[in-house]
mmCIF file of C-alpha atoms in Angstrom:
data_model
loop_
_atom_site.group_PDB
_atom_site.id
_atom_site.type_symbol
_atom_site.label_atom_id
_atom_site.label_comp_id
_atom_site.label_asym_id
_atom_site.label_seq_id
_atom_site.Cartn_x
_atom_site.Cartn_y
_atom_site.Cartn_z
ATOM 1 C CA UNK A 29 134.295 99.320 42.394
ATOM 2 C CA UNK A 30 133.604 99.229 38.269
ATOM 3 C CA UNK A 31 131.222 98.759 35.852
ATOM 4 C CA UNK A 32 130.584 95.916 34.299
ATOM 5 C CA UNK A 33 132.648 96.615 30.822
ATOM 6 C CA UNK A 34 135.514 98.271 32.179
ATOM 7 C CA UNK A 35 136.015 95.585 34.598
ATOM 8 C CA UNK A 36 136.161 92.589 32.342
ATOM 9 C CA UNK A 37 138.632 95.390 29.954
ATOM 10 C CA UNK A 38 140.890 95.191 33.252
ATOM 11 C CA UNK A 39 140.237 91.551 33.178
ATOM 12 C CA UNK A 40 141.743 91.122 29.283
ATOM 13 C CA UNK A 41 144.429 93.166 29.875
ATOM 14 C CA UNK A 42 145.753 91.246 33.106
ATOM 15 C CA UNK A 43 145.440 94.794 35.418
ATOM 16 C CA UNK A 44 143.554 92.718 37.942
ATOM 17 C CA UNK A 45 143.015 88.845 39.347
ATOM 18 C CA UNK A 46 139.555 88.467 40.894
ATOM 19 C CA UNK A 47 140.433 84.449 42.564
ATOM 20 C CA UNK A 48 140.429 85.981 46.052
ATOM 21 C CA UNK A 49 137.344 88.477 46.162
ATOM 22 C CA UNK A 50 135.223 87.408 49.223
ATOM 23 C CA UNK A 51 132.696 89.512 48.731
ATOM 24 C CA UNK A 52 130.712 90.964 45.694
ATOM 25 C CA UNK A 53 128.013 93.314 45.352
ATOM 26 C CA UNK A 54 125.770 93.704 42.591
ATOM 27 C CA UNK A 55 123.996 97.562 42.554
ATOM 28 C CA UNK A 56 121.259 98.737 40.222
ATOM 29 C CA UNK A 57 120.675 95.192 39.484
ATOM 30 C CA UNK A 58 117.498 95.620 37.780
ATOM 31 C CA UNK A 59 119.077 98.553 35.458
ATOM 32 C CA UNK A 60 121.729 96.359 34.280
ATOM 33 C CA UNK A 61 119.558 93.713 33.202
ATOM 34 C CA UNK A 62 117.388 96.590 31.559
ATOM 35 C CA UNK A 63 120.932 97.577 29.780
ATOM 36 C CA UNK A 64 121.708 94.127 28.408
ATOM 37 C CA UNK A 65 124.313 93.411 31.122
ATOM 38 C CA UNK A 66 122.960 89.800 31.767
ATOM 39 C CA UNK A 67 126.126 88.127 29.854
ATOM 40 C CA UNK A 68 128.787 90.293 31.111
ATOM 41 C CA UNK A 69 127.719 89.847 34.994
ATOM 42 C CA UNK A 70 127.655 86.247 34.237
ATOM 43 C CA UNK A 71 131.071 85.875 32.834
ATOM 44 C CA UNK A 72 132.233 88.069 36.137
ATOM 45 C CA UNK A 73 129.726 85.663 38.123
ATOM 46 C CA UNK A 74 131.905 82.546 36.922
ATOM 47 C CA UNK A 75 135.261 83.804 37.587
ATOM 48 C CA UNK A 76 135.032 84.979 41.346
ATOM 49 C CA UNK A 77 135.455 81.616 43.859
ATOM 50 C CA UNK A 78 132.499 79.422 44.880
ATOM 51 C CA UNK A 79 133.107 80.647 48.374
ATOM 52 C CA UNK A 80 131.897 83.978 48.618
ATOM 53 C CA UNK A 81 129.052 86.353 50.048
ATOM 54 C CA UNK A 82 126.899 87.968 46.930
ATOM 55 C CA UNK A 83 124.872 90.980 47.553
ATOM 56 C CA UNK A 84 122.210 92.271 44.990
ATOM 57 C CA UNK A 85 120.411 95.432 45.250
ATOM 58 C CA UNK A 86 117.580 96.464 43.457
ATOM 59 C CA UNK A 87 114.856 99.170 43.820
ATOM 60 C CA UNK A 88 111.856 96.452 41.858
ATOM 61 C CA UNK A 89 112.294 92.796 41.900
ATOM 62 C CA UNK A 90 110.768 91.668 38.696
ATOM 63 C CA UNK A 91 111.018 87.870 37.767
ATOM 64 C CA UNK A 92 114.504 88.669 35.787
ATOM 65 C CA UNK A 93 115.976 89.766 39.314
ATOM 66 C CA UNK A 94 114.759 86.892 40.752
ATOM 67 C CA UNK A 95 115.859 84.741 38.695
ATOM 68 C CA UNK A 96 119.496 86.340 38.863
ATOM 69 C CA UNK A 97 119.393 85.874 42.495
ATOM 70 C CA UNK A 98 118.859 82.123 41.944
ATOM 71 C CA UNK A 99 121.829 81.581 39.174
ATOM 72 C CA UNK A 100 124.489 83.540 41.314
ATOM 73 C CA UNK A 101 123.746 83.587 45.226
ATOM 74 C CA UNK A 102 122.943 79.911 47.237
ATOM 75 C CA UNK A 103 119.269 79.924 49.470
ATOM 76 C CA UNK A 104 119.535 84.066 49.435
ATOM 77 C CA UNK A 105 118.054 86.162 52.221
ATOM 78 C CA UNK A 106 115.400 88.429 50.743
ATOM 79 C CA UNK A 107 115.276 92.266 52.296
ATOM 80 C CA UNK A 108 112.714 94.527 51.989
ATOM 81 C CA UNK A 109 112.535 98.335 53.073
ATOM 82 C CA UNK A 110 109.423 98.874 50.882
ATOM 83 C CA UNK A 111 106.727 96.998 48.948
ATOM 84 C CA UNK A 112 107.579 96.254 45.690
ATOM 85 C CA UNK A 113 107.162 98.490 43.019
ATOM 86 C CA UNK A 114 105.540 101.205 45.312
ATOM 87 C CA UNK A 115 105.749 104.558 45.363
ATOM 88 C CA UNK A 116 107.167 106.939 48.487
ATOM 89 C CA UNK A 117 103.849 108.063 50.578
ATOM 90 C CA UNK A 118 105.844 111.211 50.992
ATOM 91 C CA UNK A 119 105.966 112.444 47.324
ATOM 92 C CA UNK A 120 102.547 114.329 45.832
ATOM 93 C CA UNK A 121 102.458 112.991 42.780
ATOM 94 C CA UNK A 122 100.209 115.116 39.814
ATOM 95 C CA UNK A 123 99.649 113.680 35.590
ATOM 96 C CA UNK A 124 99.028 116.419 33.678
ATOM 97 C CA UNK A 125 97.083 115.775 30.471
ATOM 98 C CA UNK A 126 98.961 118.011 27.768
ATOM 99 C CA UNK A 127 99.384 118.771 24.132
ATOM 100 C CA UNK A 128 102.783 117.628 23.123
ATOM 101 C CA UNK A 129 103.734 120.911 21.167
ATOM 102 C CA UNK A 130 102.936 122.968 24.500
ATOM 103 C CA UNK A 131 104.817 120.491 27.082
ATOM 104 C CA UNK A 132 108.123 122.833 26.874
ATOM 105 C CA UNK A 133 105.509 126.357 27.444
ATOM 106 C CA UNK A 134 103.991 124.561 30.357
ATOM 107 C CA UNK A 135 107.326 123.226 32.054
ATOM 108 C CA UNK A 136 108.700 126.556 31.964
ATOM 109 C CA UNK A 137 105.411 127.709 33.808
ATOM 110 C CA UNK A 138 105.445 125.329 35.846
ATOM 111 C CA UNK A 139 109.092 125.904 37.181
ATOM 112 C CA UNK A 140 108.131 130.052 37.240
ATOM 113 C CA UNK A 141 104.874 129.822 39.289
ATOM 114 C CA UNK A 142 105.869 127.016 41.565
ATOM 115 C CA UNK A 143 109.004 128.770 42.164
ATOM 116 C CA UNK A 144 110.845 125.579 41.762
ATOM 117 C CA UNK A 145 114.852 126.687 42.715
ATOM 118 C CA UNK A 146 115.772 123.027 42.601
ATOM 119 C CA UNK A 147 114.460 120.444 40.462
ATOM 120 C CA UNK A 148 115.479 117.524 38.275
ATOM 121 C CA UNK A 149 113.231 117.411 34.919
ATOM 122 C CA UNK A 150 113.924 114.014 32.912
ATOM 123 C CA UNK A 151 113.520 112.991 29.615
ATOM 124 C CA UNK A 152 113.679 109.277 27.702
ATOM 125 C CA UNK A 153 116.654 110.371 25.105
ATOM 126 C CA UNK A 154 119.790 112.077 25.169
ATOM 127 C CA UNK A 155 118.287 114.605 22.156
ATOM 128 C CA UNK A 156 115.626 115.047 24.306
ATOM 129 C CA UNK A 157 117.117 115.937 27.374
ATOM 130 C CA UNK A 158 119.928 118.752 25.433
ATOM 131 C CA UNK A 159 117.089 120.122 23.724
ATOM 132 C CA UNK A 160 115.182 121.106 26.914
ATOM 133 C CA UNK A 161 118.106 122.107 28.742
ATOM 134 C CA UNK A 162 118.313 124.660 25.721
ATOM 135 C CA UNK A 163 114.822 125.767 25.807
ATOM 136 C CA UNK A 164 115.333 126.702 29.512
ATOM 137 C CA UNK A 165 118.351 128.752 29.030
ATOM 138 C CA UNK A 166 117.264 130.607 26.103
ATOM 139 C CA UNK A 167 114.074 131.753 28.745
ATOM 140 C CA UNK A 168 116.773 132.522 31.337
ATOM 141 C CA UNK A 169 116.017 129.557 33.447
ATOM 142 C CA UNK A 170 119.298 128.309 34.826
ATOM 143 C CA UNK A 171 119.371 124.840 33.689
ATOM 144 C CA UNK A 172 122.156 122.252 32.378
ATOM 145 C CA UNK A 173 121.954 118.432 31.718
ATOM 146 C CA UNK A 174 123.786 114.679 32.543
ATOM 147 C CA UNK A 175 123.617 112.090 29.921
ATOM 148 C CA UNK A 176 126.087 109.610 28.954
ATOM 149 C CA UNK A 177 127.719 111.726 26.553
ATOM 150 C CA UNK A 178 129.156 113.825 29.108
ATOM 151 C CA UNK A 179 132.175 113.292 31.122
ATOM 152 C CA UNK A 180 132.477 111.977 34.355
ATOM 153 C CA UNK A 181 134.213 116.039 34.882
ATOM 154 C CA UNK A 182 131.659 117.857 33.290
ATOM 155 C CA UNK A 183 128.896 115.367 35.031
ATOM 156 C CA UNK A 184 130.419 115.406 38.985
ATOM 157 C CA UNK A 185 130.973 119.298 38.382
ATOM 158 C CA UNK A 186 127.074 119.657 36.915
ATOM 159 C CA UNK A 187 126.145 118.160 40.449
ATOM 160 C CA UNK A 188 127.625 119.944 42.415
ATOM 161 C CA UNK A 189 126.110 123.009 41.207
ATOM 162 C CA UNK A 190 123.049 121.744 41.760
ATOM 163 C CA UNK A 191 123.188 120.736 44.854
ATOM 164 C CA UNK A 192 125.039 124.042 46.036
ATOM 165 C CA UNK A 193 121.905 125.559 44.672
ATOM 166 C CA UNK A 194 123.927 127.819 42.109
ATOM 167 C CA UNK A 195 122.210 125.645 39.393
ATOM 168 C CA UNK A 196 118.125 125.643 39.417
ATOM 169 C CA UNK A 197 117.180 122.879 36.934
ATOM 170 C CA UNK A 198 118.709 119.588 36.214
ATOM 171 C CA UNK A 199 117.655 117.716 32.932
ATOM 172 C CA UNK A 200 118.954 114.266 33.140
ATOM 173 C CA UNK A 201 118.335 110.502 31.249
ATOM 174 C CA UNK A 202 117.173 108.006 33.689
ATOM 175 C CA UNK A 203 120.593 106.014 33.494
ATOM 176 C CA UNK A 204 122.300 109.381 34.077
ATOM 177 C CA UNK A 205 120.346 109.845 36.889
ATOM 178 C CA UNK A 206 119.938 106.763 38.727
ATOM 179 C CA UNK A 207 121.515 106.450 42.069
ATOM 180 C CA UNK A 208 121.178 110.311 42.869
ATOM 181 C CA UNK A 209 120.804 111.198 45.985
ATOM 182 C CA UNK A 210 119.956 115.547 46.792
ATOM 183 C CA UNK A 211 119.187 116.183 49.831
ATOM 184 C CA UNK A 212 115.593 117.226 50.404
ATOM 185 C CA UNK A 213 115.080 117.391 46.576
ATOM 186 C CA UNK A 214 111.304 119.086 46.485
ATOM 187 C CA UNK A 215 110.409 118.707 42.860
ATOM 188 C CA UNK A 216 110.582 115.899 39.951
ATOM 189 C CA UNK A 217 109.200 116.940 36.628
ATOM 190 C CA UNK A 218 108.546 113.820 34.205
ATOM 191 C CA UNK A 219 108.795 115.747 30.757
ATOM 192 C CA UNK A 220 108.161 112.648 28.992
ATOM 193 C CA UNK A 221 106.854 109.472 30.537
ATOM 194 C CA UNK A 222 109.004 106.615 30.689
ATOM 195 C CA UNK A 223 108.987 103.769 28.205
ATOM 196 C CA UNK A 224 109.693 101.301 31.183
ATOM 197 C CA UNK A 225 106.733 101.972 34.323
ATOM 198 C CA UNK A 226 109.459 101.016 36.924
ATOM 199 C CA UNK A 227 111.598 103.697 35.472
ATOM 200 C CA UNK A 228 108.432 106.294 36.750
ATOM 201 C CA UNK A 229 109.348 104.620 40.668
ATOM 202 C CA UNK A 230 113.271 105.564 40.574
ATOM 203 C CA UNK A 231 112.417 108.699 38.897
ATOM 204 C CA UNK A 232 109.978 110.190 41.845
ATOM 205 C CA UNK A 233 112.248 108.334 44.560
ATOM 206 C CA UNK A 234 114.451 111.283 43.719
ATOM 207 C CA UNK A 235 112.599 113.301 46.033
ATOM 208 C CA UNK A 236 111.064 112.691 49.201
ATOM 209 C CA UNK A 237 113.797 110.819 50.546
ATOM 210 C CA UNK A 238 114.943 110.596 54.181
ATOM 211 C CA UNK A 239 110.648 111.250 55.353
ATOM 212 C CA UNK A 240 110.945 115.051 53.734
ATOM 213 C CA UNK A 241 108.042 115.550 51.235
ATOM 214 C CA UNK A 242 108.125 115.373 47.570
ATOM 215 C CA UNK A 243 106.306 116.726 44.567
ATOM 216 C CA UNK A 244 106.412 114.695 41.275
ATOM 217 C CA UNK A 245 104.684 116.375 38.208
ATOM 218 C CA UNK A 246 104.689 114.122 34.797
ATOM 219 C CA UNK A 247 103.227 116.037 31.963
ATOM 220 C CA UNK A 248 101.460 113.342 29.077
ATOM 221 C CA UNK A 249 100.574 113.793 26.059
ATOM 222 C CA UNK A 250 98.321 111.735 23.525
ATOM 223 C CA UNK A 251 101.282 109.210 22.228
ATOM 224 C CA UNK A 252 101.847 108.472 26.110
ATOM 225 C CA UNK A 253 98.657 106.844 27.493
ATOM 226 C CA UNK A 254 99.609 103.446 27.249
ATOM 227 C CA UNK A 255 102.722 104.021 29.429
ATOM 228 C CA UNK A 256 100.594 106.071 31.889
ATOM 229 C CA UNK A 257 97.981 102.833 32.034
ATOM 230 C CA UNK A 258 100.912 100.623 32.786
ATOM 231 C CA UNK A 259 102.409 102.544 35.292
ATOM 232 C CA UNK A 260 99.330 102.795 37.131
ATOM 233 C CA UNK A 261 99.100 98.849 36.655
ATOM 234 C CA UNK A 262 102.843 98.636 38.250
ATOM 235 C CA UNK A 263 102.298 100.811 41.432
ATOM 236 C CA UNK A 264 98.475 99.899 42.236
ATOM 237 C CA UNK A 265 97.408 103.503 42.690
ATOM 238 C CA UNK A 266 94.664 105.109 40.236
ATOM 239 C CA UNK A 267 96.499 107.892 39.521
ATOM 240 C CA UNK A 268 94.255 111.261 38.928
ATOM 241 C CA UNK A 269 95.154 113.047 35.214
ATOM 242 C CA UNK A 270 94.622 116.347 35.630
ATOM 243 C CA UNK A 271 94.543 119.647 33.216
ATOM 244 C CA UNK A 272 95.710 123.501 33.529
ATOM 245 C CA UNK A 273 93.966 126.121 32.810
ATOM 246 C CA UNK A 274 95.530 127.629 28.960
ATOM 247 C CA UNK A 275 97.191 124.495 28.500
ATOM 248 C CA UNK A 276 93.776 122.276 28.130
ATOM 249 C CA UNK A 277 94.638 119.546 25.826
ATOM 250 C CA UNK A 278 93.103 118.845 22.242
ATOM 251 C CA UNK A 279 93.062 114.764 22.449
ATOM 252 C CA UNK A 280 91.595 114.896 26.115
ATOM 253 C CA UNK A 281 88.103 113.970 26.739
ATOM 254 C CA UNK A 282 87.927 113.353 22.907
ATOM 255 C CA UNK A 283 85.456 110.762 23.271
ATOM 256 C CA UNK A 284 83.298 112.365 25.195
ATOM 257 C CA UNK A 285 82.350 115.444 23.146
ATOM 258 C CA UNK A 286 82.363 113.011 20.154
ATOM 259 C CA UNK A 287 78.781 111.284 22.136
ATOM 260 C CA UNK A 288 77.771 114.423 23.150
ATOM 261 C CA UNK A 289 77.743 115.936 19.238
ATOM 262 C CA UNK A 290 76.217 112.652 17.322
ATOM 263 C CA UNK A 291 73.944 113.470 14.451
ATOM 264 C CA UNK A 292 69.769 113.068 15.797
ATOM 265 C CA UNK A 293 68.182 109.802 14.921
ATOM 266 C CA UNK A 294 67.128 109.043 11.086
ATOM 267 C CA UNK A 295 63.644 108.998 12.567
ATOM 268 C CA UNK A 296 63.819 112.672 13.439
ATOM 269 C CA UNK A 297 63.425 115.188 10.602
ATOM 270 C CA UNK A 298 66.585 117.513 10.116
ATOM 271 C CA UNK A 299 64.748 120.465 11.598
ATOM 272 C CA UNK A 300 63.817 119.080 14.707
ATOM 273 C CA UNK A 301 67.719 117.910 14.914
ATOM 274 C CA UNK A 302 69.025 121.956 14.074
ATOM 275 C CA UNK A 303 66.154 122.786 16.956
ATOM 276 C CA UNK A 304 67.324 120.404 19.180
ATOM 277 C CA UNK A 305 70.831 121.229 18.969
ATOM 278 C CA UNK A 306 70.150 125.170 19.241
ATOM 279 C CA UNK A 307 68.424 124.514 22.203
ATOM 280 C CA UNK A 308 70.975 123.132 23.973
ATOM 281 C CA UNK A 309 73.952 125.728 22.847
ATOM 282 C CA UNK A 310 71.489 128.564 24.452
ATOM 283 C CA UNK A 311 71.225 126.240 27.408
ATOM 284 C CA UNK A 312 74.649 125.268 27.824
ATOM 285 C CA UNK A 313 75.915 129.346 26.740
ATOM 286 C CA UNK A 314 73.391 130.419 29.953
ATOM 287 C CA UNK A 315 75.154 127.778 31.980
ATOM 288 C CA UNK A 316 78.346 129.183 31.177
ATOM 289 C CA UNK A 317 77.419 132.816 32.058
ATOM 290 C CA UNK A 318 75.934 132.180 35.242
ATOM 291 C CA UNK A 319 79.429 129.759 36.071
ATOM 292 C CA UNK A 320 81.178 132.405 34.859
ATOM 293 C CA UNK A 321 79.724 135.120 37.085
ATOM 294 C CA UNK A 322 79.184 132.916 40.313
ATOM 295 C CA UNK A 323 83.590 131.831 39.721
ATOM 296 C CA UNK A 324 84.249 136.040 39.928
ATOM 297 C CA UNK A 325 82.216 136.579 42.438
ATOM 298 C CA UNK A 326 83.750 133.250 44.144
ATOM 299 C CA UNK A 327 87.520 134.461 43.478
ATOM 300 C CA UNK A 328 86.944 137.915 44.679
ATOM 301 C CA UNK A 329 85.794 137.086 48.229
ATOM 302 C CA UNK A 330 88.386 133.909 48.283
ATOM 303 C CA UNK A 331 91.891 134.113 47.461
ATOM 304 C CA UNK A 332 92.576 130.279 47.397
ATOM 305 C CA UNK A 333 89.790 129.884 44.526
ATOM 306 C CA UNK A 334 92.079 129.758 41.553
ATOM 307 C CA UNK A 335 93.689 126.819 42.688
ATOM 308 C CA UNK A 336 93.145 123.868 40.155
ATOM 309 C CA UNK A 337 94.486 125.681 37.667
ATOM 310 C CA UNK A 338 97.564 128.229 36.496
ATOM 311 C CA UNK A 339 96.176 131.444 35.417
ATOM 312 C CA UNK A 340 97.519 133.005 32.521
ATOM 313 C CA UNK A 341 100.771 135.265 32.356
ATOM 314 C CA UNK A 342 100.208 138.606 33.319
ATOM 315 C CA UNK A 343 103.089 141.462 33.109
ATOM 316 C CA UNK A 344 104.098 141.431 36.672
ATOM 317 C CA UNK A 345 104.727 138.413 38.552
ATOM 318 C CA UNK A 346 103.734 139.789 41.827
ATOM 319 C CA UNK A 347 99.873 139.524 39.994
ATOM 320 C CA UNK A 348 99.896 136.339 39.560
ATOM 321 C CA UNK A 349 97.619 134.030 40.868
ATOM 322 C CA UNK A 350 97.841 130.853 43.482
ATOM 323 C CA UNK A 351 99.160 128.071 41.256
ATOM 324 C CA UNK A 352 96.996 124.418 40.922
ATOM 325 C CA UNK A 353 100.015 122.817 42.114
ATOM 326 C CA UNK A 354 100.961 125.252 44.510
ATOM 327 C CA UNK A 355 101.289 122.965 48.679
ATOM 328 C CA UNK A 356 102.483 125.532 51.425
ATOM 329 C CA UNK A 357 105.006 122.622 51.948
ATOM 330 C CA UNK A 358 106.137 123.031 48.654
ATOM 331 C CA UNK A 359 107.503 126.286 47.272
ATOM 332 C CA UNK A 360 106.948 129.482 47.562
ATOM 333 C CA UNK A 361 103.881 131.293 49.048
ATOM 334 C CA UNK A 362 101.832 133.897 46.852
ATOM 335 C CA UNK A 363 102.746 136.945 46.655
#
């Protein structure tokens, strides 16, 4: 068992003859090919004997991983435990729309209120991923992070604690994390979208594995629509975005009050434009009061009214109210 580099260094340096392997398997397939792998596997590929069995694993079979299975394996077998490039029924999966400056306010939230004591948050860099890890910690959230740069020591100890439960947040890369498997893992937090949509599929398979259920949260900001368009392209489903209450973002619905505030026609005079437009702020500022007084009176007689949204931070925690995201299946119950 190797990876791809340090098996061709054993190669070079004569540590290892590979003319009587019978069988070979090729894991993460599609990540290697994302990694730039292709040449190395095929120079492996083209030293192991013509009589062999090959076995390829992949979570997403893209035309690349087809095509691999065509160069290296003769009239294949394909196996399939899921659709391709689905998503596990079991996991809830919730896009929050979010300012970029207040993603690291709202994850911290969202791991208080939720009462998340075990949950893997990943990031698209290495930077990224150290710099949330020290957000967390400096807000006495007990957090560390896997990346490359860390040793396989300092990585295989970093999992154990979280699996033991002694650590309560793992920040991880998506190369760092692939292959993980935590036992009924309840929570996934997407802190930034993934550049690659299949990327969002092996991140959420984290949890719900093994037919327990699953909550995967992906905060997105304005720079990260596109990827959130493709990913909905990749799994089929018309993913909801949704928005929390203090955390509303600027660029959302942008378009929208940009219609609703266009200057009157050239055909009306500018007074009967100011006239217009005051008689709509008194209308809509009426609208508002009576929402506003019908929601108390709605939240006083019904408990499980605030959810769709986090209400703000009050001084003691035992105050606060039912969180948006808040499943009986999933966390905590309010206090």
């Amino acid at each position: 068992m190797a990876t791809v580099g340090r098996l061709l260094d054993h190669v070079k340096q004569k540590n290892i003859n590979l003319n009587k392997v019978e069988i070979v398997v090729l894991d993460e397939a599609d990540r290697m090919l994302d990694m730039g792998f292709i040449d190395d596997i095929r120079k492996i590929m083209q030293m192991l004997p013509k009589q062999r069995q090959t076995l390829l694993f992949s979570a997403t079979f893209s035309p690349p991983i087809r095509k691999l299975a065509q160069d290296f394996m003769n009239a294949p077998e394909l196996v399939e435990v899921a659709a391709q490039n689905t998503t596990n029924a079991n996991v809830e999966q919730h896009i929050i729309a979010v300012d970029g400056i207040q993603k690291r306010n709202l994850l911290e939230r969202l791991i208080v209120d939720l009462n998340m004591n075990q949950v893997i948050v990943f990031c698209k860099t290495k930077q990224s991923v150290d710099q949330v890890t020290r957000d967390l910690v400096r807000r006495n959230i007990a957090a560390q992070s896997i990346h490359g740069d860390k040793s396989q020591q300092t990585r295989l100890e970093t999992l154990n604690a979280f699996k033991e439960g002694s650590l309560r947040v793992l920040v991880a890369t998506d190369v760092a994390a692939r292959g993980l498997d935590i036992a009924e893992l309840p929570f996934v937090i997407n802190y930034e979208l993934p550049t690659q949509a299949e990327d969002y599929v092996h991140r959420i398979g984290r949890t719900g594995r093994a037919g327990a259920g699953g909550v995967a949260i992906s905060l997105m900001d304005k720079t990260e629509q596109k990827m959130f368009e493709a990913i909905k392209a990749l799994i089929g489903n018309d993913l909801p975005v949704e928005r929390i209450e203090g955390f509303e973002p600027g660029w959302w619905g942008s378009n929208e009050v940009a219609q609703t505030e266009r200057r009157p026609s050239e055909t009306r005079s500018r007074d009967d434009g100011r006239n217009e437009r005051s008689s709509r702020s008194e209308r809509y500022q009426r609208n508002a009061r009576s929402d506003r007084a019908e929601k108390t009176r709605t939240d006083r007689n019904d408990p499980g009214a605030a959810c769709g949204r986090i209400a703000g931070r009050r001084r003691s925690r035992f105050e606060r109210q039912p969180c948006a995201l808040l499943q009986p299946d999933y966390g905590a119950q309010p206090k």
